[in-house]
Short mmCIF file of C-alpha atoms in Angstrom, two decimals:
data_model
loop_
_atom_site.label_atom_id
_atom_site.label_comp_id
_atom_site.label_asym_id
_atom_site.label_seq_id
_atom_site.Cartn_x
_atom_site.Cartn_y
_atom_site.Cartn_z
CA VAL A 1 14.06 26.59 11.42
CA LEU A 2 11.50 28.73 9.62
CA ILE A 3 12.65 30.80 6.66
CA ASP A 4 9.90 33.23 5.64
CA VAL A 5 10.62 34.56 2.14
CA PRO A 6 8.54 37.39 0.63
CA LYS A 7 6.44 36.28 -2.30
CA ASP A 8 7.70 38.93 -4.72
CA ILE A 9 11.22 37.44 -4.84
CA VAL A 10 10.11 33.82 -5.42
CA ASP A 11 7.18 34.46 -7.75
CA PRO A 12 7.75 32.17 -10.79
CA GLY A 13 5.59 34.47 -12.89
CA ASN A 14 7.78 37.48 -12.20
CA PRO A 15 10.81 37.77 -14.55
CA ALA A 16 12.46 40.05 -12.01
CA SER A 17 12.24 37.40 -9.30
CA ALA A 18 15.51 37.05 -7.41
CA MET A 19 15.04 33.33 -6.83
CA ASN A 20 14.25 30.52 -9.26
CA TRP A 21 13.61 26.97 -8.07
CA TYR A 22 15.22 23.94 -9.63
CA TRP A 23 15.58 20.40 -8.36
CA PRO A 24 19.07 19.97 -6.85
CA THR A 25 21.38 17.18 -7.93
CA ASP A 26 22.43 14.47 -5.48
CA GLU A 27 25.88 16.07 -5.32
CA GLU A 28 24.42 19.44 -4.42
CA VAL A 29 22.24 17.90 -1.73
CA ALA A 30 25.22 16.11 -0.23
CA ALA A 31 27.38 19.24 -0.37
CA GLY A 32 24.73 21.26 1.44
CA LEU A 33 24.15 18.76 4.24
CA PRO A 34 27.23 18.23 6.42
CA GLY A 35 27.48 14.59 7.41
CA TYR A 36 25.14 13.44 4.64
CA ARG A 37 27.26 10.78 2.99
CA PRO A 38 24.98 7.82 2.32
CA THR A 39 26.46 4.47 1.41
CA THR A 40 24.76 3.51 -1.84
CA LYS A 41 26.97 0.84 -3.42
CA GLY A 42 26.95 -1.91 -0.81
CA HIS A 43 29.98 -3.89 0.34
CA PRO A 44 31.14 -6.17 -2.51
CA ARG A 45 31.85 -9.11 -0.21
CA LYS A 46 28.41 -8.93 1.37
CA ILE A 47 26.74 -8.61 -2.03
CA LYS A 48 28.59 -11.76 -3.08
CA GLU A 49 27.46 -13.57 0.08
CA ALA A 50 23.87 -12.56 -0.64
CA ALA A 51 24.17 -13.92 -4.18
CA GLU A 52 25.47 -17.23 -2.83
CA LEU A 53 22.54 -17.48 -0.41
CA ILE A 54 20.10 -16.82 -3.25
CA LEU A 55 21.71 -19.49 -5.42
CA THR A 56 21.46 -22.14 -2.70
CA ALA A 57 18.04 -21.29 -1.24
CA GLU A 58 15.16 -23.66 -1.98
CA ARG A 59 12.25 -21.51 -0.75
CA PRO A 60 13.30 -17.85 -1.06
CA VAL A 61 10.94 -14.87 -0.90
CA ILE A 62 11.57 -11.24 -1.79
CA TYR A 63 10.13 -8.84 0.81
CA ALA A 64 9.86 -5.52 -1.05
CA GLY A 65 9.17 -2.30 0.84
CA GLY A 66 8.63 1.34 0.02
CA GLY A 67 12.38 1.83 -0.40
CA ILE A 68 12.03 0.18 -3.82
CA LEU A 69 9.96 3.15 -5.00
CA LYS A 70 12.22 5.72 -3.39
CA ALA A 71 15.19 4.12 -5.17
CA ARG A 72 13.30 4.07 -8.50
CA ALA A 73 14.16 0.38 -8.53
CA ALA A 74 10.97 -1.33 -9.77
CA ASP A 75 12.64 -2.48 -12.99
CA ALA A 76 15.55 -4.00 -11.08
CA LEU A 77 13.11 -5.76 -8.73
CA ARG A 78 11.26 -7.35 -11.64
CA ALA A 79 14.52 -8.38 -13.29
CA LEU A 80 15.73 -9.99 -10.07
CA ALA A 81 12.47 -11.87 -9.51
CA GLU A 82 12.21 -13.13 -13.09
CA LEU A 83 15.84 -14.22 -13.31
CA THR A 84 15.72 -16.16 -10.05
CA GLY A 85 12.07 -17.31 -10.07
CA ILE A 86 11.62 -15.89 -6.58
CA PRO A 87 8.10 -14.78 -5.55
CA VAL A 88 7.63 -11.20 -4.37
CA VAL A 89 5.66 -9.84 -1.42
CA THR A 90 4.96 -6.09 -1.58
CA THR A 91 4.20 -4.09 1.57
CA LEU A 92 1.52 -1.42 1.76
CA MET A 93 4.12 1.21 0.84
CA ALA A 94 5.41 -0.86 -2.09
CA ARG A 95 2.10 -1.57 -3.82
CA GLY A 96 2.71 -1.16 -7.53
CA ALA A 97 6.46 -1.73 -7.27
CA PHE A 98 5.79 -5.21 -8.67
CA PRO A 99 2.74 -5.77 -10.90
CA ASP A 100 -0.17 -7.61 -9.29
CA ASP A 101 -0.87 -9.63 -12.43
CA HIS A 102 2.64 -11.12 -12.46
CA GLU A 103 2.75 -14.83 -11.68
CA LEU A 104 5.41 -14.22 -9.01
CA CYS A 105 3.42 -11.54 -7.15
CA LEU A 106 2.06 -12.68 -3.77
CA GLY A 107 0.42 -9.40 -2.76
CA MET A 108 0.51 -7.65 0.59
CA PRO A 109 1.56 -9.26 3.90
CA GLY A 110 0.74 -8.28 7.44
CA MET A 111 -2.15 -7.57 9.76
CA HIS A 112 -4.72 -7.35 6.96
CA GLY A 113 -2.59 -8.95 4.27
CA ASN A 114 -3.36 -12.12 2.43
CA TYR A 115 -2.76 -15.65 3.64
CA THR A 116 -0.38 -16.53 0.81
CA ALA A 117 2.02 -13.69 1.63
CA VAL A 118 1.93 -14.48 5.34
CA MET A 119 2.52 -18.20 4.82
CA SER A 120 5.37 -17.57 2.39
CA PHE A 121 7.16 -15.75 5.22
CA GLN A 122 6.50 -18.67 7.56
CA GLU A 123 7.86 -21.29 5.17
CA THR A 124 10.70 -19.45 3.46
CA ASP A 125 14.32 -20.45 4.04
CA LEU A 126 15.66 -17.12 2.73
CA LEU A 127 13.98 -13.74 3.11
CA ILE A 128 15.49 -11.11 0.82
CA THR A 129 14.40 -7.80 2.35
CA LEU A 130 14.69 -4.78 0.06
CA GLY A 131 13.91 -1.28 1.33
CA ALA A 132 11.59 -2.51 4.09
CA ARG A 133 11.68 -1.83 7.82
CA PHE A 134 10.02 -4.89 9.42
CA ASP A 135 7.18 -2.85 10.87
CA ASP A 136 4.96 -4.58 13.41
CA ARG A 137 1.95 -4.71 11.06
CA VAL A 138 4.00 -6.98 8.81
CA THR A 139 5.84 -9.09 11.35
CA GLY A 140 3.21 -9.73 14.00
CA ARG A 141 5.06 -11.19 16.97
CA ILE A 142 8.76 -10.82 16.25
CA ASP A 143 9.66 -14.19 17.79
CA SER A 144 7.47 -15.97 15.23
CA PHE A 145 8.39 -13.99 12.12
CA ALA A 146 10.09 -15.97 9.32
CA PRO A 147 11.16 -18.63 11.82
CA ASN A 148 12.91 -20.89 9.30
CA ALA A 149 14.69 -18.22 7.28
CA LYS A 150 18.05 -16.64 6.93
CA ILE A 151 17.38 -12.94 6.35
CA VAL A 152 19.23 -10.64 3.96
CA GLN A 153 18.42 -6.95 4.41
CA ILE A 154 19.42 -4.27 1.90
CA ASP A 155 18.60 -0.73 3.04
CA ILE A 156 20.22 2.66 2.52
CA ASP A 157 19.51 3.70 6.13
CA PRO A 158 21.91 2.09 8.63
CA ALA A 159 19.44 2.85 11.44
CA SER A 160 16.92 0.49 9.82
CA ILE A 161 19.34 -2.43 9.85
CA ARG A 162 18.58 -4.85 12.69
CA LYS A 163 16.31 -2.29 14.32
CA THR A 164 13.64 -4.84 15.19
CA VAL A 165 14.65 -8.11 13.49
CA GLN A 166 18.06 -9.71 13.78
CA VAL A 167 19.03 -10.22 10.16
CA HIS A 168 21.77 -12.64 9.13
CA LEU A 169 23.29 -10.56 6.35
CA PRO A 170 22.90 -6.77 6.58
CA ILE A 171 23.87 -4.68 3.55
CA VAL A 172 23.82 -0.89 3.70
CA ALA A 173 23.11 0.18 0.12
CA ASP A 174 20.61 1.81 -2.17
CA ALA A 175 18.06 -0.92 -2.95
CA GLY A 176 18.38 -0.39 -6.70
CA GLU A 177 22.16 -0.40 -6.77
CA GLY A 178 22.25 -3.44 -4.50
CA MET A 179 19.97 -5.38 -6.84
CA GLU A 180 21.97 -4.35 -9.90
CA LYS A 181 25.08 -5.85 -8.30
CA LEU A 182 23.20 -9.01 -7.38
CA LEU A 183 22.01 -9.40 -10.96
CA GLU A 184 25.63 -9.57 -12.10
CA LEU A 185 26.31 -12.53 -9.78
CA ILE A 186 23.25 -14.76 -9.90
CA LYS A 187 21.67 -17.04 -12.47
CA GLU A 188 18.45 -18.90 -13.15
CA LYS A 189 17.30 -21.72 -10.89
CA ASP A 190 14.34 -24.09 -11.02
CA ARG A 191 12.01 -23.28 -8.11
CA SER A 192 8.89 -24.98 -9.43
CA ALA A 193 8.44 -27.08 -6.28
CA TRP A 194 8.38 -23.95 -4.10
CA LEU A 195 5.99 -22.18 -6.45
CA GLU A 196 3.67 -25.20 -6.37
CA GLN A 197 3.61 -24.92 -2.57
CA ILE A 198 2.80 -21.22 -2.92
CA ASP A 199 -0.11 -22.11 -5.21
CA GLN A 200 -1.51 -24.35 -2.48
CA PHE A 201 -1.53 -21.39 -0.08
CA LYS A 202 -3.44 -19.36 -2.68
CA LYS A 203 -6.07 -22.07 -3.06
CA LYS A 204 -6.46 -22.74 0.66
CA ASN A 205 -7.28 -19.21 1.83
CA PRO A 206 -7.78 -16.58 -0.88
CA LEU A 207 -8.82 -13.09 0.16
CA PRO A 208 -12.46 -13.20 1.31
CA ARG A 209 -14.88 -12.03 -1.37
CA PRO A 210 -18.32 -12.12 0.26
CA GLU A 211 -21.37 -12.29 -1.99
CA ARG A 212 -24.16 -10.00 -0.76
CA ASP A 213 -27.16 -8.20 -2.15
CA ASN A 214 -25.64 -4.86 -1.19
CA LEU A 215 -22.32 -3.42 -2.34
CA VAL A 216 -19.11 -5.06 -1.13
CA PRO A 217 -15.55 -3.68 -1.33
CA HIS A 218 -13.97 -6.09 -3.79
CA GLU A 219 -16.77 -5.52 -6.31
CA ILE A 220 -16.41 -1.75 -5.91
CA MET A 221 -12.65 -1.90 -6.51
CA GLU A 222 -13.12 -4.10 -9.57
CA ALA A 223 -15.75 -1.69 -10.94
CA ILE A 224 -13.48 1.31 -10.33
CA SER A 225 -10.62 -0.48 -12.07
CA GLN A 226 -12.77 -1.14 -15.13
CA ALA A 227 -14.02 2.45 -15.22
CA VAL A 228 -10.67 4.24 -14.95
CA GLY A 229 -8.60 2.37 -17.51
CA GLU A 230 -4.87 1.73 -17.25
CA THR A 231 -2.53 2.97 -14.48
CA PRO A 232 -4.61 5.58 -12.71
CA ILE A 233 -3.08 7.18 -9.63
CA ILE A 234 -4.86 6.14 -6.44
CA ALA A 235 -4.53 8.05 -3.16
CA SER A 236 -6.12 6.13 -0.32
CA ASP A 237 -6.94 7.31 3.15
CA VAL A 238 -6.71 5.47 6.46
CA GLY A 239 -8.76 2.60 7.83
CA LEU A 240 -10.81 -0.02 6.04
CA SER A 241 -10.84 1.95 2.78
CA GLN A 242 -7.04 1.83 2.79
CA MET A 243 -6.89 -1.93 3.30
CA TRP A 244 -9.64 -2.63 0.76
CA THR A 245 -7.84 -0.51 -1.81
CA ALA A 246 -4.45 -2.09 -1.14
CA ASN A 247 -5.82 -5.62 -1.30
CA PHE A 248 -8.35 -5.45 -4.10
CA PHE A 249 -7.35 -2.71 -6.54
CA PRO A 250 -5.03 -4.16 -9.21
CA PHE A 251 -1.80 -2.15 -9.29
CA SER A 252 0.57 -2.57 -12.21
CA ALA A 253 3.05 0.31 -12.04
CA PRO A 254 5.27 2.04 -9.48
CA ARG A 255 3.99 5.23 -7.82
CA GLN A 256 0.47 4.36 -8.86
CA TYR A 257 -0.61 4.03 -5.21
CA ILE A 258 -0.18 6.81 -2.64
CA THR A 259 -0.94 6.40 1.06
CA SER A 260 0.32 7.70 4.37
CA GLY A 261 1.25 4.20 5.56
CA GLY A 262 2.44 3.95 9.13
CA LEU A 263 1.71 7.62 9.81
CA GLY A 264 -2.00 6.76 9.76
CA THR A 265 -3.06 10.22 8.65
CA MET A 266 -6.85 10.50 8.38
CA GLY A 267 -7.84 13.02 5.75
CA TYR A 268 -4.76 12.25 3.65
CA ALA A 269 -6.37 11.04 0.42
CA LEU A 270 -7.94 14.19 -1.02
CA PRO A 271 -4.96 16.59 -0.54
CA ALA A 272 -2.56 13.88 -1.78
CA ALA A 273 -4.73 13.31 -4.84
CA LEU A 274 -4.78 17.06 -5.53
CA GLY A 275 -0.99 17.15 -5.64
CA ALA A 276 -0.85 14.04 -7.81
CA ALA A 277 -3.35 15.48 -10.27
CA VAL A 278 -1.53 18.80 -10.58
CA GLY A 279 1.78 16.98 -11.07
CA ASN A 280 0.38 14.49 -13.59
CA PRO A 281 -1.95 16.33 -15.96
CA GLY A 282 -3.86 13.99 -18.21
CA ARG A 283 -3.80 11.00 -15.84
CA THR A 284 -6.86 9.85 -13.96
CA VAL A 285 -6.41 10.49 -10.22
CA LEU A 286 -8.70 9.10 -7.53
CA ALA A 287 -9.00 9.78 -3.81
CA ILE A 288 -10.51 6.76 -2.05
CA ASN A 289 -11.84 7.53 1.44
CA GLY A 290 -14.07 6.29 4.17
CA ASP A 291 -16.77 8.73 5.26
CA GLY A 292 -14.95 9.43 8.53
CA ALA A 293 -11.60 10.20 6.94
CA PHE A 294 -13.19 12.29 4.18
CA GLN A 295 -14.69 14.65 6.74
CA MET A 296 -11.20 15.44 8.04
CA ASN A 297 -10.38 17.46 4.91
CA ILE A 298 -13.69 17.85 3.12
CA GLN A 299 -13.03 21.59 2.74
CA GLU A 300 -10.37 20.81 0.12
CA LEU A 301 -13.24 20.35 -2.33
CA ALA A 302 -13.03 24.13 -2.50
CA THR A 303 -9.47 23.81 -3.84
CA CYS A 304 -10.65 21.22 -6.38
CA SER A 305 -13.44 23.51 -7.51
CA TYR A 306 -11.50 26.78 -7.61
CA TYR A 307 -8.59 25.36 -9.59
CA LYS A 308 -10.72 22.85 -11.55
CA ILE A 309 -8.48 19.96 -10.49
CA PRO A 310 -10.12 16.80 -11.91
CA VAL A 311 -9.78 14.52 -8.88
CA LYS A 312 -12.43 11.80 -8.65
CA THR A 313 -13.28 11.32 -4.97
CA ILE A 314 -14.75 7.95 -3.98
CA ILE A 315 -16.38 7.67 -0.56
CA LEU A 316 -16.91 4.17 0.83
CA ASN A 317 -19.68 5.25 3.18
CA ASN A 318 -20.50 2.85 6.01
CA GLY A 319 -21.56 5.58 8.46
CA THR A 320 -18.88 4.53 10.94
CA LEU A 321 -15.22 4.67 11.79
CA GLY A 322 -15.01 1.24 10.25
CA MET A 323 -11.66 -0.12 11.37
CA VAL A 324 -12.24 0.86 15.00
CA ARG A 325 -15.72 -0.61 14.78
CA GLN A 326 -14.17 -3.84 13.49
CA PHE A 327 -11.96 -4.01 16.59
CA GLN A 328 -15.00 -3.39 18.80
CA THR A 329 -16.95 -6.09 16.97
CA VAL A 330 -14.21 -8.71 17.11
CA PHE A 331 -12.47 -8.07 20.41
CA LEU A 332 -15.01 -6.15 22.53
CA LYS A 333 -18.13 -8.23 21.86
CA LYS A 334 -19.86 -5.44 19.91
CA ARG A 335 -19.59 -2.90 22.70
CA TYR A 336 -19.58 0.09 20.36
CA ALA A 337 -18.41 3.52 21.46
CA SER A 338 -17.66 6.68 19.47
CA THR A 339 -17.60 4.91 16.12
CA ASP A 340 -21.15 5.47 14.82
CA LEU A 341 -21.15 8.51 12.52
CA GLY A 342 -24.69 7.87 11.35
CA SER A 343 -25.95 9.05 7.98
CA HIS A 344 -26.32 12.70 8.89
CA VAL A 345 -24.01 14.05 6.18
CA ASP A 346 -25.29 14.45 2.64
CA PHE A 347 -21.91 14.40 0.90
CA CYS A 348 -23.45 15.07 -2.50
CA ALA A 349 -25.13 18.23 -1.22
CA VAL A 350 -21.87 19.35 0.38
CA ALA A 351 -19.95 18.71 -2.85
CA ARG A 352 -22.48 20.64 -4.93
CA GLY A 353 -22.17 23.48 -2.45
CA PHE A 354 -18.54 23.67 -3.56
CA GLN A 355 -19.71 23.52 -7.20
CA VAL A 356 -18.38 19.97 -7.55
CA ASP A 357 -20.43 17.34 -9.41
CA ALA A 358 -21.61 14.49 -7.19
CA PHE A 359 -23.37 11.13 -7.46
CA LYS A 360 -24.91 8.81 -4.86
CA VAL A 361 -24.75 5.01 -5.27
CA THR A 362 -26.92 2.77 -3.11
CA ARG A 363 -27.35 -0.34 -5.30
CA LYS A 364 -25.11 -2.65 -7.28
CA ASP A 365 -26.90 -1.99 -10.54
CA GLU A 366 -26.08 1.73 -10.26
CA LEU A 367 -22.34 1.37 -9.72
CA ALA A 368 -20.85 0.81 -13.18
CA ASP A 369 -22.91 3.47 -14.96
CA THR A 370 -22.32 6.02 -12.21
CA LEU A 371 -18.57 5.50 -12.28
CA LYS A 372 -18.61 5.79 -16.07
CA LYS A 373 -20.42 9.14 -15.83
CA ALA A 374 -18.04 10.37 -13.14
CA MET A 375 -14.93 9.52 -15.15
CA ALA A 376 -16.32 11.26 -18.24
CA ILE A 377 -16.61 14.61 -16.45
CA ASP A 378 -13.68 16.94 -17.08
CA GLY A 379 -13.39 18.22 -13.53
CA PRO A 380 -13.68 17.16 -9.90
CA VAL A 381 -16.37 14.66 -8.96
CA VAL A 382 -17.57 13.04 -5.72
CA VAL A 383 -19.08 9.54 -5.80
CA ASP A 384 -20.68 8.53 -2.47
CA ILE A 385 -21.12 4.74 -2.28
CA ASP A 386 -23.11 3.09 0.51
CA ILE A 387 -21.40 0.19 2.32
CA ASP A 388 -22.97 -1.97 5.02
CA PRO A 389 -21.48 -0.99 8.43
CA ASP A 390 -20.81 -4.64 9.19
CA THR A 391 -18.57 -5.12 6.15
CA TYR A 392 -15.07 -5.69 7.48
CA CYS A 393 -11.54 -6.39 6.33
CA PHE A 394 -10.35 -9.96 6.79
CA PRO A 395 -8.04 -11.76 7.27
CA MET A 396 -6.87 -9.99 10.40
CA VAL A 397 -3.99 -10.77 12.74
CA PRO A 398 -5.09 -9.94 16.32
CA PRO A 399 -2.71 -7.66 18.26
CA GLY A 400 0.10 -9.57 19.94
CA LYS A 401 -0.55 -12.72 17.92
CA LYS A 402 1.56 -14.57 15.39
CA SER A 403 0.92 -13.85 11.74
CA VAL A 404 -0.23 -17.44 11.25
CA GLU A 405 -2.96 -16.87 13.85
CA ALA A 406 -4.95 -14.65 11.50
CA ILE A 407 -8.73 -14.82 11.79
CA PHE A 408 -11.16 -14.70 8.89
CA SER A 409 -14.35 -13.70 10.73
CA PRO A 410 -15.52 -12.45 14.16
CA GLU A 411 -16.63 -16.01 14.87
CA ASP A 412 -13.03 -17.23 14.49
CA TRP A 413 -12.03 -14.99 17.42
CA GLU A 414 -14.93 -16.19 19.55
CA LYS A 415 -13.62 -19.74 19.20
CA THR A 416 -10.17 -18.85 20.63
#
């Protein structure tokens, strides 16, 4: 249905406007949508059963998805984790829902997630799933996912319950309200032995941090973090830049990270960052892109310039469609096709054509000072950073493989 309303009756600057927007209450939304009667409270008996499972579990893990943010339930998640001593895995869509610097945070699981998160799923005896949908990038092969665990799933959408994974205790409820009820029924428990086992996973296979003469992603993310200060808003695009951002940028607050997730929308970062900047005046907002994704919506620099929206655009420029190139490197024996974008675009010149300040970074010793200059400018900025085209994102779970069969280099795949 398309409702086309003339501008003169919805113009917020016109006192005579016949329509004024306000955000509807939950009751008004429900009243206006026949059949929209979500179950938010959760069945008391099932909540009690979940509490009993948590109290008896020896190796529990919280699997937190994007539903935590939609439920505004980050505080409840932290309270639940700290009371029970249960470590927390945050999906791509839940980054920031639990602070990365917390001792119970295990980071992101899945295809390009870290070894600790993946192994915690393999060894857990109770997986407490909150607002997550068991997407294939997280589970790998379904028949090998959390093989030793009873699974509790709390989700407000009944269609997400048991959609792909057969959970033992399904609870239809708002994630926040479900956790609040759990907090009334559970108590502290010593899980030091389990946390010691988790520490061994961290030591065995930390996220790869290659040392090279040229710029590498983890050093770039650390430099950006130091330059922007506390709790910037980060909009990341699709591909390697998305995975590098999710894995290496330290998130500490909910709704600090914005990405299109499973939709895989190339060109997402800059328009999303524009909206975030307009909605959060005074906060630093970054759009982190690869050079391929940035070209999908590069014309939105005109919007930045015209409205003086102070988005800082970071381009991780490897001259390729990096994630596809990684697949071709690892699985197709370097038979490259349609992934080489070359270095034919001068992004700084394009940005200046839109009257946007721009900087080029080619060496490590330029990075910190350039980022400092960019952040000091009161307006939009583009920072184009050269990355070696053979810089990839590992670990990586090959398609159709178990999560524990992750590889850490192209050579690992050649050995299989």
